[in-house]
Amino acid sequence: MCALRVIVCRALYSVSNPLLRTTIQNGSVISARDCSLAGNKRHALRWDLTPDDIRTATDGLINRVKAVYDDIGSLKIENVSVENTLKALAHAKLDYASSLHVLDFPQYVCPSKEVRAASTEADKKLSEFDVEISMREDVFQRITALQNKLQDNLSPEEKRFLERLVTLGKRKGLHLSKDMQEEIKRKSKLICELSIEFNQNLNEDNTFLVFSENELGGLADSFLDGLDKTANGRYKVTLEYPHYFPLMKRCHNPETRRKMETAFHSRCKDVNTAILEQLIQLKAKVADLLGYTSHANYVLEINMAKNAGNVSDFLDTFYETLKPIGIKERKYILALKKRECLMKGFQYDGQINAWDLPYYMNQVEQCKFAVNKDKLIEYFPLDVVTEGLFGIYQELLGLTFTPVEHANVWHEHVTLYSARDTETGEEIGQFYMDLHPREGKYGHAACFGLQPGCRGPDGKRRLPVAAMVANFTKPRKGWPSLLQHHEVETYFHEFGHVMHEICSKTTFSEFSGTLVETDFVEVPSQMLENWVWEKEPLRRMSRHYKDGSPIPDNLLDKLIASRVANTGLMNLRQVVLGKVDQSLHSCPDADTAEVFAKHCEDILGVPATPGTNMMASFSHLVGGYDGQYYSYLWSEVYSLDIYFSRFKKEGIMNPKVGKEYRRVILEAGGSEDGMDMLKTFLGRDPCQDAFFQSKGLIKSQKTQTL
């Protein structure tokens, strides 16, 4: 994580109810049943709830949804119908999804520690309810009876919804004995509870280190001016992204970098290592009870990849292609390190350490591509980037964004926007922007779906709502918030998820927005990252923060050329994480620190720092990506195929292609298989050509379709 940008893009933790909850992203704070806390589908959401409000609303939601399940479970088998079973479940699901996130989202963003704690407790209670409701054998029997009863009188999405319910019921073990069901239920509840604790520990971590000015050599004055100081004038450096990554890339002092990297990858180490290793054991046991050889095979069954063998082949192919590039890049970095050690009088140890990697990868960009990052950052003030990003997305997708005045928000720095179709003027969704760090806030960049974009019981579309949460540097006296180019890329990526959420036009909340196969969910957002590597879009999102002047052509050309910098090591890092994830979730138990260290050494050629455990802060493994981290590389293959085959070919700002993309990919959500959407948009089967071309790699073997 210290060397590569790893972005959490969906749920923060897995949840247990396949019928109702699936991930943190599929819900909202608006009730399909006129929930008093949320208002109707056109009104802003409430974020001023007290801990007592949250507790009361949680109990009310549970009782309301349970009543629907009780009604369905009491039906005579011969009387089940689309209306009293399928649609009743869909309406209850929408009610739950629409009321959920006013309760569980505040734990990640609310300034009040008491409210965050109440939200976390609500999350735990709702997660237990998820398990209970997802394992209602009486309801499952009526769903399967309905499937057996119906023939061809369902719409395609209704049929898909019914098949999904049956499949997920079987994946919960509802076809097994009562004793086995009870054991699965107990373990599933514990998995939910531990996953929430894992993330709560990280969210509440406020570790900081103290350094002298000399120890922070190489860092710009603008960075130092933004740091708090101790009483004796030393600098306090937190482990938040705006502090950690600039320091790791720019600080000349290797001992300072070592201390920071050690602290960063020791966050919550003891408690979260124990939690993670217990989770691995529990998930393996549940998979075994359900008849699967591993948890990895269990989760992959409903993904595009289908099984762990296909994932292993995919990652091995990438490793073999990237291996010789990685060897060359390591040799170059070692040469840079040796030269710098000689010049500055540091001891040269002949190896690349974890705290060296981001620093010397940054040096590669400067030496090989002459990218002056101190100069470059001056052209990316946050307000200018936001203006350009909004303009590009609006033009491309046929949308218009306007701020909502006097909106109810959870913090004064949060803004709510309304998105309308430019041609019709119809409001299609709303989104919040929460872009700066603060104590107790979720520490990564993420999109949270808050309201599904699907039809309600009245047949009308519910207004989808999403939130983009990030941790960009705060503005301060004399300095606006300035972004590094990789942060601009992060911004484009996460906002791509926001568009996926608010453009959704599905019948059922089960398929709204980003509720697609996990190894497809990154495709839309990764595809939109490409705009930050093209001249025209870069000009639209950049101006010097002092005089408004454009980026000089030579600096822009060097930046674009640097896209292939460190290609081998960056992608090998993703292979490491993908293989670690597969290894951990293919065994009944594991020493997480040991597995991570082994793969880092064997694949990346960079040892993990002794005494650390990056896995203890790797929230993907408890956030819906367990057994599925390969999805980032897998999705990137598809996203680059889309970009180069359609947008690059027909015009990167071509509104015709953009609107087709919105209709085929974004609006469909998960109502169709990812592969079918790809084939429709591409007009053919996808292939790997664009991926290797964009990375500056020459693929030796014949191009293969995926």
XYZ file of C-alpha atoms in Angstrom:
706
model
C 0.000 0.000 0.000
C 2.901 2.370 0.538
C 3.960 1.982 -3.072
C 0.685 1.871 -4.868
C -2.584 3.663 -4.799
C -5.095 1.186 -3.374
C -8.587 2.647 -3.320
C -11.552 1.298 -1.455
C -14.443 1.737 -3.886
C -17.383 -0.063 -2.550
C -18.572 -1.582 0.727
C -16.375 -1.130 3.722
C -17.277 -4.495 5.114
C -19.174 -7.527 3.967
C -22.699 -7.948 5.179
C -24.623 -11.109 5.496
C -28.060 -10.711 4.018
C -28.100 -11.688 0.351
C -31.811 -10.944 0.107
C -31.728 -7.484 1.583
C -28.384 -5.890 2.207
C -25.564 -7.250 0.034
C -23.201 -4.250 0.622
C -23.101 -0.851 2.224
C -23.694 0.674 -1.192
C -27.129 -0.589 -2.033
C -29.182 1.462 0.352
C -30.268 4.861 1.427
C -31.920 6.943 4.029
C -35.253 7.279 2.258
C -37.948 4.755 3.005
C -40.104 3.222 0.343
C -42.772 3.259 3.031
C -42.687 6.949 3.945
C -40.074 6.523 6.676
C -40.361 9.604 8.868
C -36.597 9.936 9.234
C -36.034 10.303 5.536
C -38.822 12.252 3.974
C -39.963 11.538 0.434
C -37.936 10.715 -2.635
C -37.366 14.360 -3.631
C -36.217 15.759 -0.305
C -32.749 16.032 1.168
C -31.752 13.355 3.637
C -31.480 13.982 7.377
C -28.050 13.758 9.005
C -28.842 15.384 12.354
C -29.961 12.248 14.164
C -29.048 11.776 17.815
C -27.801 8.443 19.188
C -31.326 7.829 20.558
C -32.843 8.579 17.136
C -30.527 6.013 15.563
C -31.394 3.353 18.131
C -35.139 3.953 17.762
C -35.029 3.972 13.968
C -32.937 0.795 13.904
C -35.527 -1.097 15.965
C -38.327 0.295 13.830
C -36.676 -0.756 10.592
C -36.015 -4.273 11.867
C -39.614 -4.701 13.054
C -41.050 -3.338 9.819
C -39.063 -5.624 7.533
C -39.472 -8.660 9.783
C -43.251 -8.251 9.586
C -43.132 -8.557 5.802
C -41.032 -11.704 6.004
C -43.395 -13.154 8.587
C -46.330 -12.535 6.238
C -44.559 -14.212 3.317
C -43.390 -17.115 5.459
C -46.963 -17.795 6.626
C -48.414 -18.085 3.102
C -49.722 -21.442 2.024
C -47.280 -22.885 -0.499
C -50.014 -23.310 -3.110
C -51.001 -19.621 -2.773
C -47.631 -18.000 -3.564
C -47.696 -15.479 -6.392
C -45.624 -12.734 -7.958
C -47.605 -10.129 -6.027
C -47.582 -11.681 -2.541
C -44.051 -13.113 -2.680
C -41.711 -11.666 -5.316
C -43.004 -8.097 -5.280
C -43.552 -8.148 -1.532
C -39.891 -9.118 -1.057
C -38.795 -6.455 -3.534
C -40.734 -3.760 -1.654
C -39.354 -4.870 1.713
C -35.873 -4.918 0.222
C -36.296 -1.401 -1.081
C -37.648 -0.213 2.275
C -34.631 -1.686 4.019
C -32.124 -0.402 1.481
C -33.739 3.043 1.536
C -33.752 3.372 5.320
C -30.462 1.728 6.195
C -27.729 4.262 5.606
C -29.007 7.123 7.723
C -28.204 4.600 10.448
C -24.900 2.946 9.419
C -23.208 5.612 7.275
C -22.597 8.183 10.079
C -19.956 5.909 11.658
C -17.644 6.849 8.772
C -18.225 10.592 8.528
C -20.023 12.092 11.528
C -17.960 14.591 13.588
C -19.614 13.371 16.800
C -17.905 10.376 18.387
C -21.139 9.525 20.224
C -23.103 9.414 16.973
C -20.369 7.373 15.305
C -20.531 4.896 18.177
C -24.327 4.678 17.947
C -24.071 4.152 14.201
C -21.549 1.360 14.694
C -23.837 -0.328 17.211
C -26.753 0.023 14.806
C -24.601 -1.536 12.119
C -23.855 -4.515 14.345
C -27.528 -4.957 15.209
C -28.596 -4.662 11.577
C -25.887 -7.098 10.518
C -27.229 -9.679 12.946
C -30.688 -9.040 11.571
C -29.294 -9.503 8.065
C -28.153 -12.977 8.988
C -31.481 -13.864 10.584
C -33.589 -12.610 7.694
C -31.355 -14.138 5.029
C -31.765 -17.564 6.618
C -35.534 -17.672 6.775
C -36.156 -21.182 5.508
C -39.912 -20.578 5.392
C -39.457 -17.646 3.015
C -36.941 -19.587 0.927
C -39.434 -22.442 0.522
C -42.002 -20.018 -0.859
C -39.472 -18.475 -3.231
C -38.526 -21.866 -4.647
C -42.207 -22.827 -4.887
C -42.851 -19.660 -6.865
C -39.964 -20.433 -9.208
C -41.326 -23.945 -9.817
C -44.817 -22.561 -10.377
C -43.909 -19.839 -12.883
C -42.988 -20.455 -16.481
C -42.421 -17.625 -18.947
C -44.674 -14.851 -17.660
C -41.947 -12.788 -15.967
C -39.969 -9.860 -17.359
C -36.221 -10.497 -17.815
C -35.341 -8.524 -14.676
C -38.088 -10.198 -12.629
C -36.771 -13.579 -13.715
C -33.224 -12.532 -12.851
C -34.383 -11.306 -9.426
C -36.189 -14.561 -8.661
C -33.200 -16.651 -9.781
C -30.928 -14.479 -7.637
C -33.065 -15.048 -4.551
C -33.047 -18.813 -5.054
C -29.290 -18.893 -5.704
C -28.471 -16.774 -2.666
C -30.756 -18.833 -0.481
C -28.880 -21.983 -1.431
C -25.591 -20.180 -0.840
C -26.823 -19.535 2.703
C -27.381 -23.252 3.230
C -31.173 -23.133 3.372
C -31.286 -26.506 1.612
C -29.243 -28.090 4.448
C -30.253 -29.557 7.808
C -31.453 -27.330 10.665
C -28.309 -28.011 12.690
C -26.043 -26.961 9.842
C -28.138 -23.865 9.202
C -27.827 -22.831 12.846
C -24.055 -23.270 12.769
C -23.792 -21.216 9.580
C -25.982 -18.548 11.165
C -23.848 -18.327 14.326
C -20.635 -18.050 12.347
C -22.116 -15.524 9.917
C -23.177 -13.246 12.758
C -19.701 -13.382 14.246
C -18.169 -12.593 10.828
C -20.323 -9.450 10.615
C -19.469 -8.326 14.133
C -15.724 -8.822 13.674
C -15.712 -7.062 10.283
C -17.331 -3.991 11.797
C -14.833 -3.963 14.690
C -11.912 -4.213 12.239
C -12.992 -1.059 10.415
C -14.006 0.789 13.551
C -10.489 0.281 14.923
C -8.986 1.832 11.779
C -11.447 4.734 11.655
C -10.705 5.700 15.254
C -6.922 5.399 14.929
C -5.269 8.809 15.394
C -1.575 7.889 15.528
C 0.945 10.617 14.738
C 4.740 10.879 14.781
C 6.908 13.841 15.723
C 9.906 14.993 13.652
C 12.343 17.871 13.552
C 12.621 20.044 10.449
C 15.914 18.341 9.613
C 14.255 14.920 9.720
C 11.731 16.145 7.138
C 14.328 17.232 4.585
C 13.136 17.242 1.005
C 9.546 18.197 1.817
C 8.207 21.462 0.436
C 7.571 24.472 2.659
C 3.893 24.268 1.718
C 3.765 20.771 3.243
C 5.557 21.810 6.438
C 3.366 24.891 6.814
C 0.310 22.635 6.912
C 1.578 20.562 9.855
C 0.709 21.163 13.485
C 3.619 21.675 15.876
C 4.411 20.523 19.360
C 5.184 22.948 22.190
C 8.926 22.689 21.425
C 8.465 23.418 17.714
C 8.695 19.896 16.274
C 6.309 18.798 13.538
C 3.382 16.409 14.095
C 2.848 14.087 11.128
C -0.281 11.923 11.077
C -0.808 8.690 9.155
C -3.588 10.221 7.082
C -3.094 10.116 3.328
C -2.311 13.853 2.814
C 0.599 13.482 5.262
C 1.773 9.922 4.710
C 2.099 9.662 0.951
C 3.823 12.999 0.241
C 6.339 12.245 2.993
C 7.045 8.729 1.708
C 7.616 10.032 -1.799
C 9.643 13.152 -1.029
C 11.483 12.914 2.275
C 15.244 12.482 1.759
C 15.813 11.009 5.210
C 15.517 7.197 5.030
C 15.162 6.847 8.809
C 12.142 9.158 8.797
C 10.581 7.152 5.979
C 11.316 3.912 7.858
C 9.570 5.178 10.976
C 6.552 6.348 8.995
C 6.216 3.154 6.949
C 6.573 1.031 10.070
C 3.892 3.019 11.875
C 1.566 3.060 8.862
C 1.689 -0.711 8.446
C 1.438 -1.285 12.190
C -1.905 0.501 12.605
C -4.154 -1.607 14.838
C -1.702 -4.445 14.206
C -2.306 -6.603 17.245
C -6.076 -6.334 17.497
C -6.814 -6.376 13.762
C -4.401 -9.209 12.987
C -6.262 -11.332 15.521
C -9.614 -10.297 14.033
C -8.537 -10.952 10.451
C -7.099 -14.367 11.204
C -10.252 -15.317 13.075
C -12.324 -14.135 10.106
C -10.278 -16.292 7.735
C -10.964 -19.345 9.897
C -14.684 -18.585 10.201
C -15.149 -18.011 6.484
C -13.293 -21.233 5.661
C -15.550 -23.159 8.051
C -18.718 -21.671 6.562
C -17.523 -22.500 3.043
C -16.797 -26.063 4.130
C -20.283 -26.433 5.648
C -21.761 -25.221 2.373
C -19.772 -27.791 0.401
C -17.062 -25.551 -1.094
C -13.352 -26.362 -1.074
C -12.467 -22.840 0.074
C -13.938 -19.431 0.838
C -12.316 -18.155 -2.361
C -14.229 -20.664 -4.463
C -17.397 -19.805 -2.560
C -17.272 -16.064 -3.310
C -15.990 -16.517 -6.871
C -18.837 -18.770 -7.939
C -21.091 -15.792 -8.717
C -18.335 -13.621 -10.221
C -17.148 -13.434 -13.808
C -14.042 -15.454 -12.891
C -16.161 -18.358 -11.490
C -13.406 -20.149 -9.519
C -9.989 -19.806 -7.881
C -8.265 -21.730 -10.664
C -9.229 -19.107 -13.245
C -8.047 -16.318 -10.943
C -4.735 -18.100 -10.373
C -4.201 -18.505 -14.127
C -5.072 -14.841 -14.684
C -2.624 -13.588 -12.041
C 0.113 -16.011 -13.154
C -0.164 -14.774 -16.742
C 0.237 -11.199 -15.580
C 3.146 -12.107 -13.333
C 5.063 -13.810 -16.131
C 4.494 -10.837 -18.439
C 5.468 -8.271 -15.822
C 8.367 -10.163 -14.202
C 11.150 -9.103 -16.623
C 9.945 -5.488 -16.520
C 9.996 -5.570 -12.722
C 13.576 -6.910 -12.691
C 14.751 -4.020 -14.882
C 12.932 -1.464 -12.756
C 14.426 -2.826 -9.530
C 17.933 -2.640 -10.996
C 17.363 0.984 -11.979
C 16.015 1.849 -8.508
C 18.985 0.185 -6.814
C 21.317 2.255 -8.987
C 19.467 5.423 -7.937
C 19.672 4.408 -4.286
C 23.376 3.574 -4.450
C 24.152 6.910 -6.068
C 22.114 8.859 -3.509
C 23.694 6.986 -0.579
C 27.149 7.867 -1.871
C 26.201 11.510 -2.387
C 24.514 11.972 0.992
C 26.650 9.701 3.108
C 23.978 7.105 3.870
C 24.878 3.455 4.295
C 23.972 1.447 1.185
C 22.446 -1.924 2.133
C 22.090 -3.283 -1.412
C 18.330 -3.832 -1.262
C 15.041 -2.006 -1.813
C 13.197 -1.704 1.474
C 9.475 -1.081 1.842
C 10.208 2.515 2.900
C 12.425 3.000 -0.159
C 9.929 1.963 -2.806
C 7.590 4.998 -3.012
C 10.543 7.380 -2.664
C 12.588 5.903 -5.491
C 9.572 5.287 -7.705
C 9.029 9.020 -7.434
C 12.697 9.529 -8.294
C 12.218 7.390 -11.415
C 9.502 9.754 -12.612
C 11.805 12.713 -12.066
C 14.913 11.132 -13.597
C 13.411 9.315 -16.580
C 10.524 11.636 -17.363
C 11.638 14.905 -15.724
C 8.254 15.397 -14.055
C 8.567 18.292 -11.621
C 5.904 17.435 -9.053
C 6.563 20.519 -6.949
C 5.662 22.596 -9.996
C 2.888 20.315 -11.212
C 0.867 20.406 -7.984
C 0.554 24.193 -8.279
C -1.694 23.700 -11.320
C -4.212 21.420 -9.590
C -6.095 23.450 -6.962
C -9.064 21.395 -5.796
C -11.727 23.884 -6.857
C -10.296 24.044 -10.392
C -10.030 20.257 -10.616
C -13.626 19.936 -9.407
C -14.827 22.469 -11.951
C -13.041 20.624 -14.768
C -14.102 17.188 -13.578
C -17.743 18.249 -13.325
C -17.585 19.814 -16.790
C -16.114 16.689 -18.377
C -18.599 14.302 -16.765
C -21.539 16.594 -17.576
C -20.562 16.966 -21.221
C -19.742 13.310 -21.689
C -22.833 11.827 -20.001
C -25.376 14.515 -20.879
C -25.888 15.710 -17.301
C -26.060 19.023 -15.426
C -24.897 19.395 -11.803
C -26.110 22.167 -9.505
C -25.469 22.665 -5.771
C -28.471 22.207 -3.494
C -28.884 25.275 -1.293
C -29.431 24.922 2.457
C -28.983 21.159 2.262
C -28.876 19.122 5.447
C -25.322 17.739 5.641
C -23.222 16.013 8.312
C -20.370 18.562 8.281
C -20.013 22.175 7.204
C -17.476 21.262 4.503
C -19.875 18.821 2.802
C -21.814 19.913 -0.294
C -24.890 18.306 -1.871
C -25.430 18.438 -5.647
C -28.394 17.642 -7.856
C -27.825 15.913 -11.221
C -30.297 16.442 -14.068
C -30.543 15.100 -17.584
C -29.425 18.013 -19.785
C -31.982 17.338 -22.524
C -35.099 16.634 -20.464
C -34.310 18.532 -17.265
C -35.350 15.490 -15.228
C -33.547 15.108 -11.915
C -31.805 11.727 -12.053
C -29.966 11.742 -8.725
C -28.095 13.604 -6.005
C -24.600 13.292 -4.578
C -22.640 14.575 -1.587
C -18.985 15.635 -1.713
C -16.964 15.222 1.511
C -13.365 15.761 0.447
C -11.154 16.675 3.432
C -9.796 14.663 6.400
C -10.928 15.124 9.988
C -10.721 13.126 13.177
C -12.817 9.970 13.213
C -13.567 10.098 9.483
C -13.034 7.163 7.128
C -9.418 7.451 6.018
C -9.449 6.368 2.374
C -11.281 7.503 -0.771
C -14.627 5.839 -1.437
C -18.068 6.117 -2.942
C -20.984 5.236 -0.682
C -24.360 4.512 -2.261
C -27.045 5.965 -0.009
C -30.252 5.618 -2.020
C -30.971 3.033 -4.760
C -32.053 4.167 -8.214
C -34.885 1.732 -8.868
C -38.672 1.630 -9.088
C -40.786 1.946 -5.976
C -44.100 0.204 -5.214
C -45.880 2.967 -7.150
C -43.885 2.126 -10.287
C -42.022 5.440 -10.191
C -38.227 5.659 -10.069
C -36.691 6.403 -6.700
C -34.094 9.149 -6.742
C -30.610 7.626 -6.196
C -28.200 9.346 -3.832
C -24.478 8.715 -3.322
C -21.613 10.252 -1.366
C -17.997 10.675 -2.389
C -15.710 10.571 0.649
C -12.040 11.518 0.243
C -9.129 12.957 2.215
C -7.555 15.655 0.081
C -5.326 18.257 1.752
C -7.288 20.978 3.542
C -6.994 24.572 2.341
C -5.257 26.869 4.792
C -4.220 30.495 5.065
C -2.370 31.487 1.911
C -2.731 28.048 0.324
C -5.671 26.435 -1.434
C -6.109 22.669 -1.390
C -3.602 21.465 -4.007
C -3.737 17.955 -5.482
C -0.998 15.680 -6.702
C -1.782 14.225 -10.114
C -2.392 10.767 -8.614
C -5.022 12.386 -6.371
C -6.674 13.853 -9.460
C -6.771 10.305 -10.833
C -8.318 9.078 -7.571
C -10.906 11.857 -7.818
C -11.909 10.787 -11.337
C -12.056 7.144 -10.284
C -14.316 7.627 -7.272
C -16.560 10.072 -9.082
C -17.001 7.391 -11.734
C -18.554 5.220 -9.010
C -20.803 8.124 -8.039
C -22.076 8.307 -11.623
C -22.646 4.541 -11.655
C -24.825 4.959 -8.554
C -26.915 7.953 -9.610
C -27.454 6.960 -13.264
C -28.985 3.634 -12.243
C -32.413 2.841 -13.717
C -33.283 -0.665 -12.588
C -36.546 -2.247 -11.510
C -35.178 -3.758 -8.295
C -32.870 -2.318 -5.635
C -31.038 -5.676 -5.771
C -29.447 -4.505 -9.053
C -29.121 -0.766 -8.445
C -25.928 1.118 -9.242
C -22.728 -0.698 -8.350
C -24.468 -3.949 -7.359
C -22.792 -5.859 -10.162
C -20.291 -8.721 -10.086
C -17.379 -7.720 -7.840
C -14.901 -8.292 -10.667
C -16.901 -5.921 -12.885
C -17.653 -3.130 -10.407
C -14.380 -1.265 -10.991
C -14.787 -1.186 -14.785
C -16.781 2.086 -15.069
C -14.599 4.031 -12.639
C -11.288 2.694 -13.956
C -12.348 3.529 -17.499
C -12.898 7.168 -16.558
C -9.391 7.466 -15.062
C -8.057 7.666 -18.618
C -9.207 11.274 -18.977
C -6.515 12.446 -16.542
C -3.851 11.245 -18.994
C -5.139 13.215 -22.002
C -4.192 16.792 -22.904
C -7.609 18.299 -23.496
C -9.175 17.095 -20.231
C -6.006 17.960 -18.265
C -6.176 21.531 -19.532
C -9.817 21.775 -18.506
C -9.097 20.688 -14.919
C -5.929 22.715 -14.252
C -4.851 26.323 -13.720
C -2.070 27.798 -11.616
C -3.439 28.614 -8.197
C -1.860 32.097 -8.201
C -2.395 33.569 -11.663
C -4.688 31.107 -13.446
C -2.097 30.319 -16.126
C -2.285 26.946 -17.941
C 0.192 24.098 -17.454
C 3.147 24.640 -19.819
C 3.141 22.244 -22.770
C 6.485 20.699 -21.870
C 5.343 19.885 -18.329
C 2.084 18.444 -19.644
C 3.884 16.288 -22.210
C 6.244 14.920 -19.551
C 3.336 14.117 -17.245
C 1.470 12.180 -19.949
C 4.630 10.300 -20.952
C 5.182 9.289 -17.322
C 2.069 7.107 -17.345
C 4.270 4.095 -18.097
C 6.714 4.920 -15.274
C 7.158 2.013 -12.837
C 4.649 -0.073 -14.806
C 6.229 -3.354 -13.773
C 6.473 -2.712 -10.034
C 3.094 -1.011 -9.755
C 1.259 -3.882 -11.413
C 3.352 -6.522 -9.652
C 2.202 -4.908 -6.413
C -1.379 -5.589 -7.489
C -0.432 -9.180 -8.329
C 1.036 -9.521 -4.817
C -2.164 -8.298 -3.179
C -4.308 -10.466 -5.431
C -2.260 -13.575 -4.670
C -2.087 -12.853 -0.937
C -5.850 -12.498 -0.863
C -6.332 -15.774 -2.764
C -3.857 -17.573 -0.505
C -5.480 -16.348 2.709
C -8.937 -17.368 1.549
C -7.942 -20.736 0.111
C -6.745 -22.138 3.453
C -8.495 -23.006 6.726
C -6.195 -20.646 8.650
C -3.192 -18.433 7.996
C -0.441 -16.278 9.475
C -1.365 -13.118 7.594
C 1.913 -11.260 8.171
C 3.939 -14.271 7.024
C 1.865 -14.826 3.873
C 2.117 -11.156 2.918
C 5.876 -11.045 3.558
C 6.479 -14.177 1.475
C 4.607 -12.867 -1.558
C 6.256 -9.444 -1.314
C 9.682 -11.059 -1.371
C 8.915 -13.674 -4.033
C 6.975 -11.493 -6.497
C 7.904 -7.891 -5.827
C 11.443 -8.494 -4.611
C 10.873 -6.062 -1.747
C 10.741 -7.463 1.807
C 7.969 -6.438 4.186
C 9.310 -4.483 7.143
C 9.867 -6.837 10.112
C 7.317 -6.362 12.871
C 4.643 -4.869 10.606
C 1.532 -6.388 9.080
C -0.013 -4.491 6.207
C -2.960 -6.902 6.264
C -4.097 -5.523 9.633
C -5.086 -2.265 7.917
C -6.084 -3.744 4.542
C -9.801 -3.098 4.838
C -10.562 -4.675 1.457
C -10.305 -8.094 3.082
C -13.211 -7.324 5.404
C -14.982 -4.995 2.969
C -16.441 -7.204 0.290
C -13.191 -7.931 -1.570
C -12.203 -11.029 0.401
C -11.157 -13.603 -2.200
C -11.780 -10.959 -4.867
C -8.960 -8.409 -4.794
C -7.832 -9.668 -8.220
C -10.859 -7.696 -9.450
C -8.822 -4.497 -9.759
C -6.530 -5.964 -12.439
C -9.341 -8.011 -13.979
C -11.568 -4.927 -14.318
C -8.754 -2.790 -15.683
C -8.396 -5.107 -18.665
C -12.035 -4.468 -19.561
C -11.975 -0.752 -18.758
C -9.009 -0.082 -21.046
C -10.614 -2.109 -23.823
C -13.710 0.109 -23.566
C -11.647 3.292 -23.540
C -9.349 2.544 -26.463
C -11.926 0.740 -28.595
C -14.706 3.310 -28.310
C -13.728 6.623 -26.707
C -10.158 6.961 -27.977
C -11.271 5.823 -31.418
C -14.461 7.887 -31.710
C -13.480 10.904 -29.586
C -12.799 11.114 -25.858
C -15.373 13.902 -25.485
C -17.833 12.425 -27.984
C -21.258 12.882 -26.319
C -22.829 10.211 -28.539
C -20.453 7.559 -27.190
C -20.774 8.977 -23.674
C -24.555 8.740 -23.683
C -24.418 5.204 -25.081
C -22.019 4.339 -22.252
C -24.408 5.851 -19.723
C -27.325 3.856 -21.158
C -25.619 0.473 -21.684
C -23.229 0.339 -18.717
C -24.319 2.813 -16.031
C -28.115 2.720 -16.173
C -28.258 -1.081 -16.315
C -26.561 -1.557 -12.931
C -26.535 -5.275 -12.197
C -29.715 -6.072 -14.134
C -27.536 -7.737 -16.795
C -24.329 -9.779 -16.644
C -21.170 -7.691 -16.939
C -19.953 -9.707 -19.915
C -23.219 -9.087 -21.794
C -22.935 -5.334 -21.197
C -19.339 -5.380 -22.445
C -20.252 -7.255 -25.607
C -23.123 -4.860 -26.298
C -20.991 -1.744 -25.883
C -17.902 -3.110 -27.671
C -19.784 -4.979 -30.369
C -17.481 -7.983 -29.787
C -15.848 -10.098 -27.090
C -13.393 -8.115 -24.905
C -9.623 -8.708 -25.189
C -6.363 -7.773 -23.432
C -4.624 -5.734 -26.147
C -5.413 -2.287 -24.756
C -4.216 -3.159 -21.256
C -0.703 -4.130 -22.309
C -0.450 -1.279 -24.815
C -1.427 1.317 -22.202
C 1.212 -0.034 -19.818
C 3.922 0.286 -22.422
C 4.366 -3.493 -22.476
C 4.851 -5.703 -25.507
C 2.889 -8.875 -25.010
C 4.829 -11.840 -26.381
C 2.008 -14.313 -26.658
C -0.863 -14.057 -29.078
C -3.650 -11.804 -27.853
C -6.324 -13.718 -26.008
C -9.932 -12.867 -25.425
C -11.103 -13.090 -21.844
